[in-house]
PDB file of C-alpha atoms in Angstrom:
ATOM      1  CA  MET R   1      54.046  19.960 -28.920  1.00  0.00           C
ATOM      2  CA  PHE R   2      53.023  21.964 -32.126  1.00  0.00           C
ATOM      3  CA  ILE R   3      52.301  20.394 -35.661  1.00  0.00           C
ATOM      4  CA  GLY R   4      52.893  21.799 -39.039  1.00  0.00           C
ATOM      5  CA  TRP R   5      50.636  20.262 -41.737  1.00  0.00           C
ATOM      6  CA  ASP R   6      51.823  20.594 -45.047  1.00  0.00           C
ATOM      7  CA  TRP R   7      48.878  19.522 -47.519  1.00  0.00           C
ATOM      8  CA  ALA R   8      48.359  18.874 -51.391  1.00  0.00           C
ATOM      9  CA  THR R   9      46.002  16.821 -53.723  1.00  0.00           C
ATOM     10  CA  GLU R  10      47.797  13.440 -53.220  1.00  0.00           C
ATOM     11  CA  THR R  11      50.179  13.825 -50.156  1.00  0.00           C
ATOM     12  CA  HIS R  12      50.761  15.403 -46.961  1.00  0.00           C
ATOM     13  CA  ASP R  13      53.551  15.957 -44.725  1.00  0.00           C
ATOM     14  CA  VAL R  14      53.126  16.357 -40.910  1.00  0.00           C
ATOM     15  CA  THR R  15      55.835  17.580 -38.304  1.00  0.00           C
ATOM     16  CA  VAL R  16      55.711  17.694 -34.649  1.00  0.00           C
ATOM     17  CA  MET R  17      57.883  19.805 -32.961  1.00  0.00           C
ATOM     18  CA  ASP R  18      58.124  20.553 -29.102  1.00  0.00           C
ATOM     19  CA  ASP R  19      58.130  24.536 -27.268  1.00  0.00           C
ATOM     20  CA  ALA R  20      62.457  24.463 -27.884  1.00  0.00           C
ATOM     21  CA  GLY R  21      62.336  24.021 -31.347  1.00  0.00           C
ATOM     22  CA  LYS R  22      63.398  20.332 -31.840  1.00  0.00           C
ATOM     23  CA  ARG R  23      61.679  17.767 -34.090  1.00  0.00           C
ATOM     24  CA  ILE R  24      60.426  15.116 -32.256  1.00  0.00           C
ATOM     25  CA  ASP R  25      58.237  13.305 -35.274  1.00  0.00           C
ATOM     26  CA  ARG R  26      57.677  13.494 -38.777  1.00  0.00           C
ATOM     27  CA  TRP R  27      56.028  11.693 -41.343  1.00  0.00           C
ATOM     28  CA  GLU R  28      54.538  11.584 -45.124  1.00  0.00           C
ATOM     29  CA  PHE R  29      50.819   9.842 -46.009  1.00  0.00           C
ATOM     30  CA  ALA R  30      48.686   9.661 -48.692  1.00  0.00           C
ATOM     31  CA  HIS R  31      45.641  11.304 -49.353  1.00  0.00           C
ATOM     32  CA  THR R  32      43.309   8.264 -48.293  1.00  0.00           C
ATOM     33  CA  GLU R  33      40.998   7.523 -45.570  1.00  0.00           C
ATOM     34  CA  GLU R  34      43.673   5.079 -44.303  1.00  0.00           C
ATOM     35  CA  GLY R  35      46.401   7.668 -44.418  1.00  0.00           C
ATOM     36  CA  PHE R  36      44.075  10.089 -42.457  1.00  0.00           C
ATOM     37  CA  ALA R  37      43.281   7.406 -39.808  1.00  0.00           C
ATOM     38  CA  LYS R  38      46.939   6.133 -39.442  1.00  0.00           C
ATOM     39  CA  SER R  39      48.292   9.771 -39.232  1.00  0.00           C
ATOM     40  CA  LEU R  40      45.477  10.865 -36.590  1.00  0.00           C
ATOM     41  CA  ALA R  41      46.378   7.856 -34.824  1.00  0.00           C
ATOM     42  CA  ARG R  42      50.120   8.813 -34.974  1.00  0.00           C
ATOM     43  CA  LEU R  43      49.192  12.183 -33.404  1.00  0.00           C
ATOM     44  CA  GLY R  44      47.736  10.935 -30.406  1.00  0.00           C
ATOM     45  CA  LYS R  45      50.745   9.486 -29.429  1.00  0.00           C
ATOM     46  CA  HIS R  46      52.092  12.768 -28.611  1.00  0.00           C
ATOM     47  CA  GLY R  47      49.030  14.043 -26.329  1.00  0.00           C
ATOM     48  CA  VAL R  48      45.583  14.751 -25.754  1.00  0.00           C
ATOM     49  CA  PRO R  49      44.357  16.475 -29.042  1.00  0.00           C
ATOM     50  CA  ALA R  50      43.118  19.267 -27.713  1.00  0.00           C
ATOM     51  CA  ASP R  51      47.110  20.262 -26.798  1.00  0.00           C
ATOM     52  CA  LEU R  52      48.259  19.904 -30.202  1.00  0.00           C
ATOM     53  CA  PRO R  53      47.784  22.256 -32.304  1.00  0.00           C
ATOM     54  CA  VAL R  54      47.923  22.200 -35.901  1.00  0.00           C
ATOM     55  CA  MET R  55      48.788  24.531 -38.364  1.00  0.00           C
ATOM     56  CA  ILE R  56      47.811  24.569 -41.874  1.00  0.00           C
ATOM     57  CA  GLU R  57      47.848  26.747 -45.197  1.00  0.00           C
ATOM     58  CA  THR R  58      44.093  26.433 -45.578  1.00  0.00           C
ATOM     59  CA  SER R  59      40.987  27.106 -43.678  1.00  0.00           C
ATOM     60  CA  ARG R  60      38.782  24.634 -44.995  1.00  0.00           C
ATOM     61  CA  GLY R  61      38.816  21.188 -46.595  1.00  0.00           C
ATOM     62  CA  LEU R  62      39.139  17.207 -45.679  1.00  0.00           C
ATOM     63  CA  ALA R  63      41.892  17.849 -43.418  1.00  0.00           C
ATOM     64  CA  VAL R  64      40.731  20.372 -41.559  1.00  0.00           C
ATOM     65  CA  ASP R  65      37.536  18.636 -40.825  1.00  0.00           C
ATOM     66  CA  ARG R  66      39.360  15.679 -40.151  1.00  0.00           C
ATOM     67  CA  LEU R  67      41.603  17.618 -37.172  1.00  0.00           C
ATOM     68  CA  LEU R  68      38.700  19.461 -35.625  1.00  0.00           C
ATOM     69  CA  ALA R  69      36.563  16.543 -35.673  1.00  0.00           C
ATOM     70  CA  ALA R  70      39.272  14.480 -33.931  1.00  0.00           C
ATOM     71  CA  GLY R  71      39.447  17.404 -31.795  1.00  0.00           C
ATOM     72  CA  HIS R  72      42.782  19.746 -32.481  1.00  0.00           C
ATOM     73  CA  PRO R  73      42.625  23.224 -32.860  1.00  0.00           C
ATOM     74  CA  VAL R  74      43.403  24.023 -36.040  1.00  0.00           C
ATOM     75  CA  VAL R  75      45.525  27.333 -37.127  1.00  0.00           C
ATOM     76  CA  PRO R  76      44.973  28.381 -40.472  1.00  0.00           C
ATOM     77  CA  VAL R  77      47.058  30.880 -42.138  1.00  0.00           C
ATOM     78  CA  HIS R  78      47.108  32.337 -45.590  1.00  0.00           C
ATOM     79  CA  PRO R  79      49.997  31.127 -48.272  1.00  0.00           C
ATOM     80  CA  ASN R  80      50.672  34.794 -48.916  1.00  0.00           C
ATOM     81  CA  ALA R  81      51.332  35.430 -45.086  1.00  0.00           C
ATOM     82  CA  PHE R  82      52.931  32.318 -44.582  1.00  0.00           C
ATOM     83  CA  HIS R  83      55.016  32.792 -48.029  1.00  0.00           C
ATOM     84  CA  ALA R  84      56.138  36.437 -46.618  1.00  0.00           C
ATOM     85  CA  MET R  85      57.640  34.384 -43.085  1.00  0.00           C
ATOM     86  CA  ARG R  86      59.914  32.003 -45.372  1.00  0.00           C
ATOM     87  CA  PRO R  87      62.940  34.254 -45.245  1.00  0.00           C
ATOM     88  CA  ARG R  88      63.363  33.303 -41.779  1.00  0.00           C
ATOM     89  CA  TRP R  89      64.197  29.714 -42.987  1.00  0.00           C
ATOM     90  CA  GLY R  90      66.831  30.428 -45.386  1.00  0.00           C
ATOM     91  CA  ALA R  91      67.197  32.625 -48.237  1.00  0.00           C
ATOM     92  CA  SER R  92      65.544  29.747 -51.001  1.00  0.00           C
ATOM     93  CA  LYS R  93      62.135  30.717 -51.938  1.00  0.00           C
ATOM     94  CA  ALA R  94      61.888  27.252 -53.604  1.00  0.00           C
ATOM     95  CA  LYS R  95      58.998  24.913 -51.629  1.00  0.00           C
ATOM     96  CA  THR R  96      60.637  21.544 -50.771  1.00  0.00           C
ATOM     97  CA  ASP R  97      57.418  19.379 -49.814  1.00  0.00           C
ATOM     98  CA  ALA R  98      59.595  17.191 -47.855  1.00  0.00           C
ATOM     99  CA  GLY R  99      60.779  19.691 -45.076  1.00  0.00           C
ATOM    100  CA  ASP R 100      58.039  22.281 -45.745  1.00  0.00           C
ATOM    101  CA  SER R 101      56.040  21.024 -42.720  1.00  0.00           C
ATOM    102  CA  MET R 102      58.776  22.011 -40.412  1.00  0.00           C
ATOM    103  CA  LYS R 103      57.961  25.536 -41.158  1.00  0.00           C
ATOM    104  CA  PRO R 104      54.400  26.115 -40.201  1.00  0.00           C
ATOM    105  CA  ALA R 105      55.306  23.680 -36.704  1.00  0.00           C
ATOM    106  CA  ASP R 106      57.670  26.210 -35.990  1.00  0.00           C
ATOM    107  CA  TYR R 107      55.916  29.389 -36.786  1.00  0.00           C
ATOM    108  CA  LEU R 108      53.439  28.307 -34.770  1.00  0.00           C
ATOM    109  CA  ARG R 109      55.284  27.623 -32.097  1.00  0.00           C
ATOM    110  CA  THR R 110      57.115  31.320 -32.369  1.00  0.00           C
ATOM    111  CA  ASP R 111      53.541  33.355 -33.182  1.00  0.00           C
ATOM    112  CA  GLY R 112      50.716  30.660 -32.508  1.00  0.00           C
ATOM    113  CA  HIS R 113      49.655  32.918 -29.559  1.00  0.00           C
ATOM    114  CA  LEU R 114      48.968  35.749 -31.995  1.00  0.00           C
ATOM    115  CA  LEU R 115      46.830  33.731 -34.569  1.00  0.00           C
ATOM    116  CA  PRO R 116      43.232  32.668 -34.528  1.00  0.00           C
ATOM    117  CA  ARG R 117      42.272  29.337 -34.226  1.00  0.00           C
ATOM    118  CA  LEU R 118      39.516  26.985 -35.252  1.00  0.00           C
ATOM    119  CA  GLU R 119      38.185  25.268 -32.384  1.00  0.00           C
ATOM    120  CA  PRO R 120      36.921  21.656 -32.997  1.00  0.00           C
ATOM    121  CA  THR R 121      32.952  22.449 -33.418  1.00  0.00           C
ATOM    122  CA  GLY R 122      30.315  21.504 -30.259  1.00  0.00           C
ATOM    123  CA  GLN R 123      28.008  18.852 -30.266  1.00  0.00           C
ATOM    124  CA  ALA R 124      25.360  21.276 -30.310  1.00  0.00           C
ATOM    125  CA  THR R 125      26.884  23.093 -33.174  1.00  0.00           C
ATOM    126  CA  LEU R 126      27.049  19.837 -34.884  1.00  0.00           C
ATOM    127  CA  ASP R 127      23.202  18.965 -34.382  1.00  0.00           C
ATOM    128  CA  LEU R 128      22.258  22.100 -35.519  1.00  0.00           C
ATOM    129  CA  GLN R 129      24.408  22.161 -38.792  1.00  0.00           C
ATOM    130  CA  ALA R 130      22.624  18.242 -39.048  1.00  0.00           C
ATOM    131  CA  LEU R 131      19.245  19.885 -38.511  1.00  0.00           C
ATOM    132  CA  THR R 132      19.809  22.906 -40.732  1.00  0.00           C
ATOM    133  CA  ARG R 133      20.870  20.288 -43.525  1.00  0.00           C
ATOM    134  CA  THR R 134      17.601  18.306 -42.815  1.00  0.00           C
ATOM    135  CA  ARG R 135      15.604  21.519 -43.199  1.00  0.00           C
ATOM    136  CA  ALA R 136      17.300  22.791 -46.609  1.00  0.00           C
ATOM    137  CA  ASP R 137      17.098  19.200 -48.121  1.00  0.00           C
ATOM    138  CA  HIS R 138      12.963  18.874 -47.046  1.00  0.00           C
ATOM    139  CA  VAL R 139      12.730  22.511 -48.552  1.00  0.00           C
ATOM    140  CA  GLU R 140      13.868  21.598 -51.868  1.00  0.00           C
ATOM    141  CA  ALA R 141      11.922  18.503 -51.892  1.00  0.00           C
ATOM    142  CA  ARG R 142       8.799  20.443 -51.227  1.00  0.00           C
ATOM    143  CA  ILE R 143       9.695  22.710 -53.951  1.00  0.00           C
ATOM    144  CA  GLY R 144      10.606  20.437 -56.064  1.00  0.00           C
ATOM    145  CA  ALA R 145       7.405  18.917 -55.639  1.00  0.00           C
ATOM    146  CA  VAL R 146       5.319  21.999 -55.875  1.00  0.00           C
ATOM    147  CA  ASN R 147       7.100  23.034 -59.068  1.00  0.00           C
ATOM    148  CA  GLN R 148       5.765  18.895 -60.581  1.00  0.00           C
ATOM    149  CA  LEU R 149       2.094  19.977 -59.171  1.00  0.00           C
ATOM    150  CA  ALA R 150       2.115  23.156 -61.059  1.00  0.00           C
ATOM    151  CA  ALA R 151       3.493  21.791 -64.299  1.00  0.00           C
ATOM    152  CA  LEU R 152       0.951  19.231 -64.203  1.00  0.00           C
ATOM    153  CA  LEU R 153      -2.432  21.609 -63.490  1.00  0.00           C
ATOM    154  CA  ASP R 154      -0.974  23.744 -66.302  1.00  0.00           C
ATOM    155  CA  ALA R 155      -1.052  21.267 -68.569  1.00  0.00           C
ATOM    156  CA  HIS R 156      -5.229  19.300 -67.291  1.00  0.00           C
ATOM    157  CA  TRP R 157      -6.731  21.802 -64.749  1.00  0.00           C
ATOM    158  CA  PRO R 158      -4.872  25.501 -64.864  1.00  0.00           C
ATOM    159  CA  GLY R 159      -7.913  26.823 -62.996  1.00  0.00           C
ATOM    160  CA  ALA R 160      -7.327  25.411 -60.299  1.00  0.00           C
ATOM    161  CA  LYS R 161      -3.735  26.583 -59.810  1.00  0.00           C
ATOM    162  CA  ALA R 162      -5.114  30.117 -59.478  1.00  0.00           C
ATOM    163  CA  VAL R 163      -7.983  29.904 -57.045  1.00  0.00           C
ATOM    164  CA  PHE R 164      -5.560  29.944 -53.584  1.00  0.00           C
ATOM    165  CA  ALA R 165      -1.899  32.024 -53.415  1.00  0.00           C
ATOM    166  CA  SER R 166       0.420  29.435 -52.449  1.00  0.00           C
ATOM    167  CA  LEU R 167      -0.363  26.076 -54.364  1.00  0.00           C
ATOM    168  CA  ASP R 168       1.055  24.039 -51.439  1.00  0.00           C
ATOM    169  CA  SER R 169      -0.718  25.682 -48.687  1.00  0.00           C
ATOM    170  CA  ASP R 170      -3.536  23.251 -46.674  1.00  0.00           C
ATOM    171  CA  ILE R 171      -6.040  25.448 -48.149  1.00  0.00           C
ATOM    172  CA  ALA R 172      -5.230  24.500 -51.900  1.00  0.00           C
ATOM    173  CA  LEU R 173      -4.122  21.008 -51.640  1.00  0.00           C
ATOM    174  CA  ALA R 174      -7.726  20.191 -49.853  1.00  0.00           C
ATOM    175  CA  PHE R 175      -9.174  22.529 -53.010  1.00  0.00           C
ATOM    176  CA  LEU R 176      -7.466  19.881 -55.292  1.00  0.00           C
ATOM    177  CA  GLN R 177      -8.549  16.280 -53.573  1.00  0.00           C
ATOM    178  CA  ARG R 178     -12.150  17.530 -53.467  1.00  0.00           C
ATOM    179  CA  TYR R 179     -12.174  19.163 -57.232  1.00  0.00           C
ATOM    180  CA  PRO R 180      -9.347  17.273 -58.663  1.00  0.00           C
ATOM    181  CA  THR R 181     -10.550  17.625 -62.231  1.00  0.00           C
ATOM    182  CA  PRO R 182     -12.466  20.462 -64.050  1.00  0.00           C
ATOM    183  CA  ALA R 183     -15.353  18.131 -64.609  1.00  0.00           C
ATOM    184  CA  ALA R 184     -15.488  17.836 -60.391  1.00  0.00           C
ATOM    185  CA  ALA R 185     -15.959  21.494 -60.190  1.00  0.00           C
ATOM    186  CA  ALA R 186     -18.330  21.938 -63.212  1.00  0.00           C
ATOM    187  CA  LYS R 187     -20.885  22.733 -61.071  1.00  0.00           C
ATOM    188  CA  LEU R 188     -19.157  24.851 -58.018  1.00  0.00           C
ATOM    189  CA  THR R 189     -20.657  28.167 -57.222  1.00  0.00           C
ATOM    190  CA  ALA R 190     -19.425  31.059 -55.792  1.00  0.00           C
ATOM    191  CA  GLY R 191     -21.880  30.197 -52.551  1.00  0.00           C
ATOM    192  CA  ARG R 192     -20.689  26.646 -52.644  1.00  0.00           C
ATOM    193  CA  LEU R 193     -17.155  27.517 -52.774  1.00  0.00           C
ATOM    194  CA  GLU R 194     -17.231  30.066 -50.048  1.00  0.00           C
ATOM    195  CA  ALA R 195     -19.166  27.282 -47.682  1.00  0.00           C
ATOM    196  CA  TRP R 196     -16.603  24.967 -48.510  1.00  0.00           C
ATOM    197  CA  CYS R 197     -14.047  27.539 -47.421  1.00  0.00           C
ATOM    198  CA  LYS R 198     -15.416  28.325 -44.151  1.00  0.00           C
ATOM    199  CA  ARG R 199     -15.752  24.883 -43.348  1.00  0.00           C
ATOM    200  CA  HIS R 200     -12.147  24.176 -43.827  1.00  0.00           C
ATOM    201  CA  GLY R 201     -11.030  27.166 -42.109  1.00  0.00           C
ATOM    202  CA  TYR R 202      -9.606  29.388 -45.024  1.00  0.00           C
ATOM    203  CA  SER R 203      -8.117  32.390 -43.527  1.00  0.00           C
ATOM    204  CA  GLY R 204      -8.181  34.143 -46.320  1.00  0.00           C
ATOM    205  CA  ARG R 205     -10.596  37.183 -47.016  1.00  0.00           C
ATOM    206  CA  LYS R 206     -11.327  36.545 -50.579  1.00  0.00           C
ATOM    207  CA  PRO R 207     -15.019  35.944 -50.929  1.00  0.00           C
ATOM    208  CA  GLY R 208     -16.406  33.279 -53.044  1.00  0.00           C
ATOM    209  CA  HIS R 209     -17.386  34.936 -56.028  1.00  0.00           C
ATOM    210  CA  VAL R 210     -13.493  36.139 -56.305  1.00  0.00           C
ATOM    211  CA  LEU R 211     -12.203  32.838 -55.942  1.00  0.00           C
ATOM    212  CA  ILE R 212     -14.460  31.260 -58.293  1.00  0.00           C
ATOM    213  CA  GLU R 213     -13.349  33.629 -60.928  1.00  0.00           C
ATOM    214  CA  ARG R 214      -9.917  32.544 -60.566  1.00  0.00           C
ATOM    215  CA  ARG R 215     -10.556  29.075 -61.550  1.00  0.00           C
ATOM    216  CA  ARG R 216     -11.650  30.509 -64.914  1.00  0.00           C
ATOM    217  CA  PRO R 217      -8.498  30.156 -67.056  1.00  0.00           C
ATOM    218  CA  PRO R 218      -7.897  33.537 -68.683  1.00  0.00           C
ATOM    219  CA  PRO R 219      -8.638  33.507 -72.768  1.00  0.00           C
ATOM    220  CA  ALA R 220      -5.186  31.907 -74.782  1.00  0.00           C
ATOM    221  CA  SER R 221      -3.811  35.054 -76.873  1.00  0.00           C
ATOM    222  CA  ALA R 222      -4.569  35.412 -80.649  1.00  0.00           C
ATOM    223  CA  LYS R 223      -1.270  33.853 -83.037  1.00  0.00           C
ATOM    224  CA  ARG R 224      -0.832  36.225 -85.488  1.00  0.00           C
ATOM    225  CA  SER R 225       0.387  34.802 -88.988  1.00  0.00           C
ATOM    226  CA  SER R 226       3.864  36.110 -90.188  1.00  0.00           C
ATOM    227  CA  ASN R 227       2.280  38.208 -93.000  1.00  0.00           C
ATOM    228  CA  SER R 228      -0.231  40.045 -90.626  1.00  0.00           C
ATOM    229  CA  SER R 229       2.500  40.757 -88.588  1.00  0.00           C
ATOM    230  CA  SER R 230       4.242  42.194 -91.245  1.00  0.00           C
ATOM    231  CA  ALA R 231       1.637  43.988 -92.545  1.00  0.00           C
ATOM    232  CA  SER R 232       1.349  45.280 -89.107  1.00  0.00           C
ATOM    233  CA  ARG R 233       4.745  46.646 -89.171  1.00  0.00           C
ATOM    234  CA  SER R 234       4.469  47.996 -92.555  1.00  0.00           C
ATOM    235  CA  SER R 235       1.642  50.036 -91.326  1.00  0.00           C
ATOM    236  CA  TRP R 236       3.658  51.814 -88.860  1.00  0.00           C
TER     237      TRP R 236
END
């Protein structure tokens, strides 16, 4: 059997054709969950999904995802390429949804062996995709949390933000737990900081006197008045 699937945003048209070119079944259904469920069940009455390839004029989207999930091989065809094949079914170039699913079914029957297929995704790949999405979510959440922490430090404890290279590193977070405010680090010296880093397994190579200098915020730039700026420009 060969399946032609003509998709649209509101309705879909499906044709089931045998290897002799005879139309065995055809129906339309609305672009709804109920419509997809009933259509996939109706396709199942014609055989095992793996033996029922489907041609459709797209390589992605809900219809493709649902067909692959159900176990159907999907043969995507570009609309331009499919349009070039239309003369074999008649001279008219008009697209008629009521019969258009017959054309991809017939094209699949005669030329499908020459066209690439999207095979159903294996369980291992699905599991990997789920893990990848989960990791991406975690990375996004981590970046958001680091940005929030950086903004908070900029407002209240800017020196602590610059001590270590990565604000979300274990050593940087441990430092903030031990010295959460400028007052808590007021008596911190280079020697004490270096000893503290050794106790916490600091893997960086910066000595204490370098790290202690980093916690001191740079002086704020002076704001010049518009008059002084104008005078400066005029001096040039």
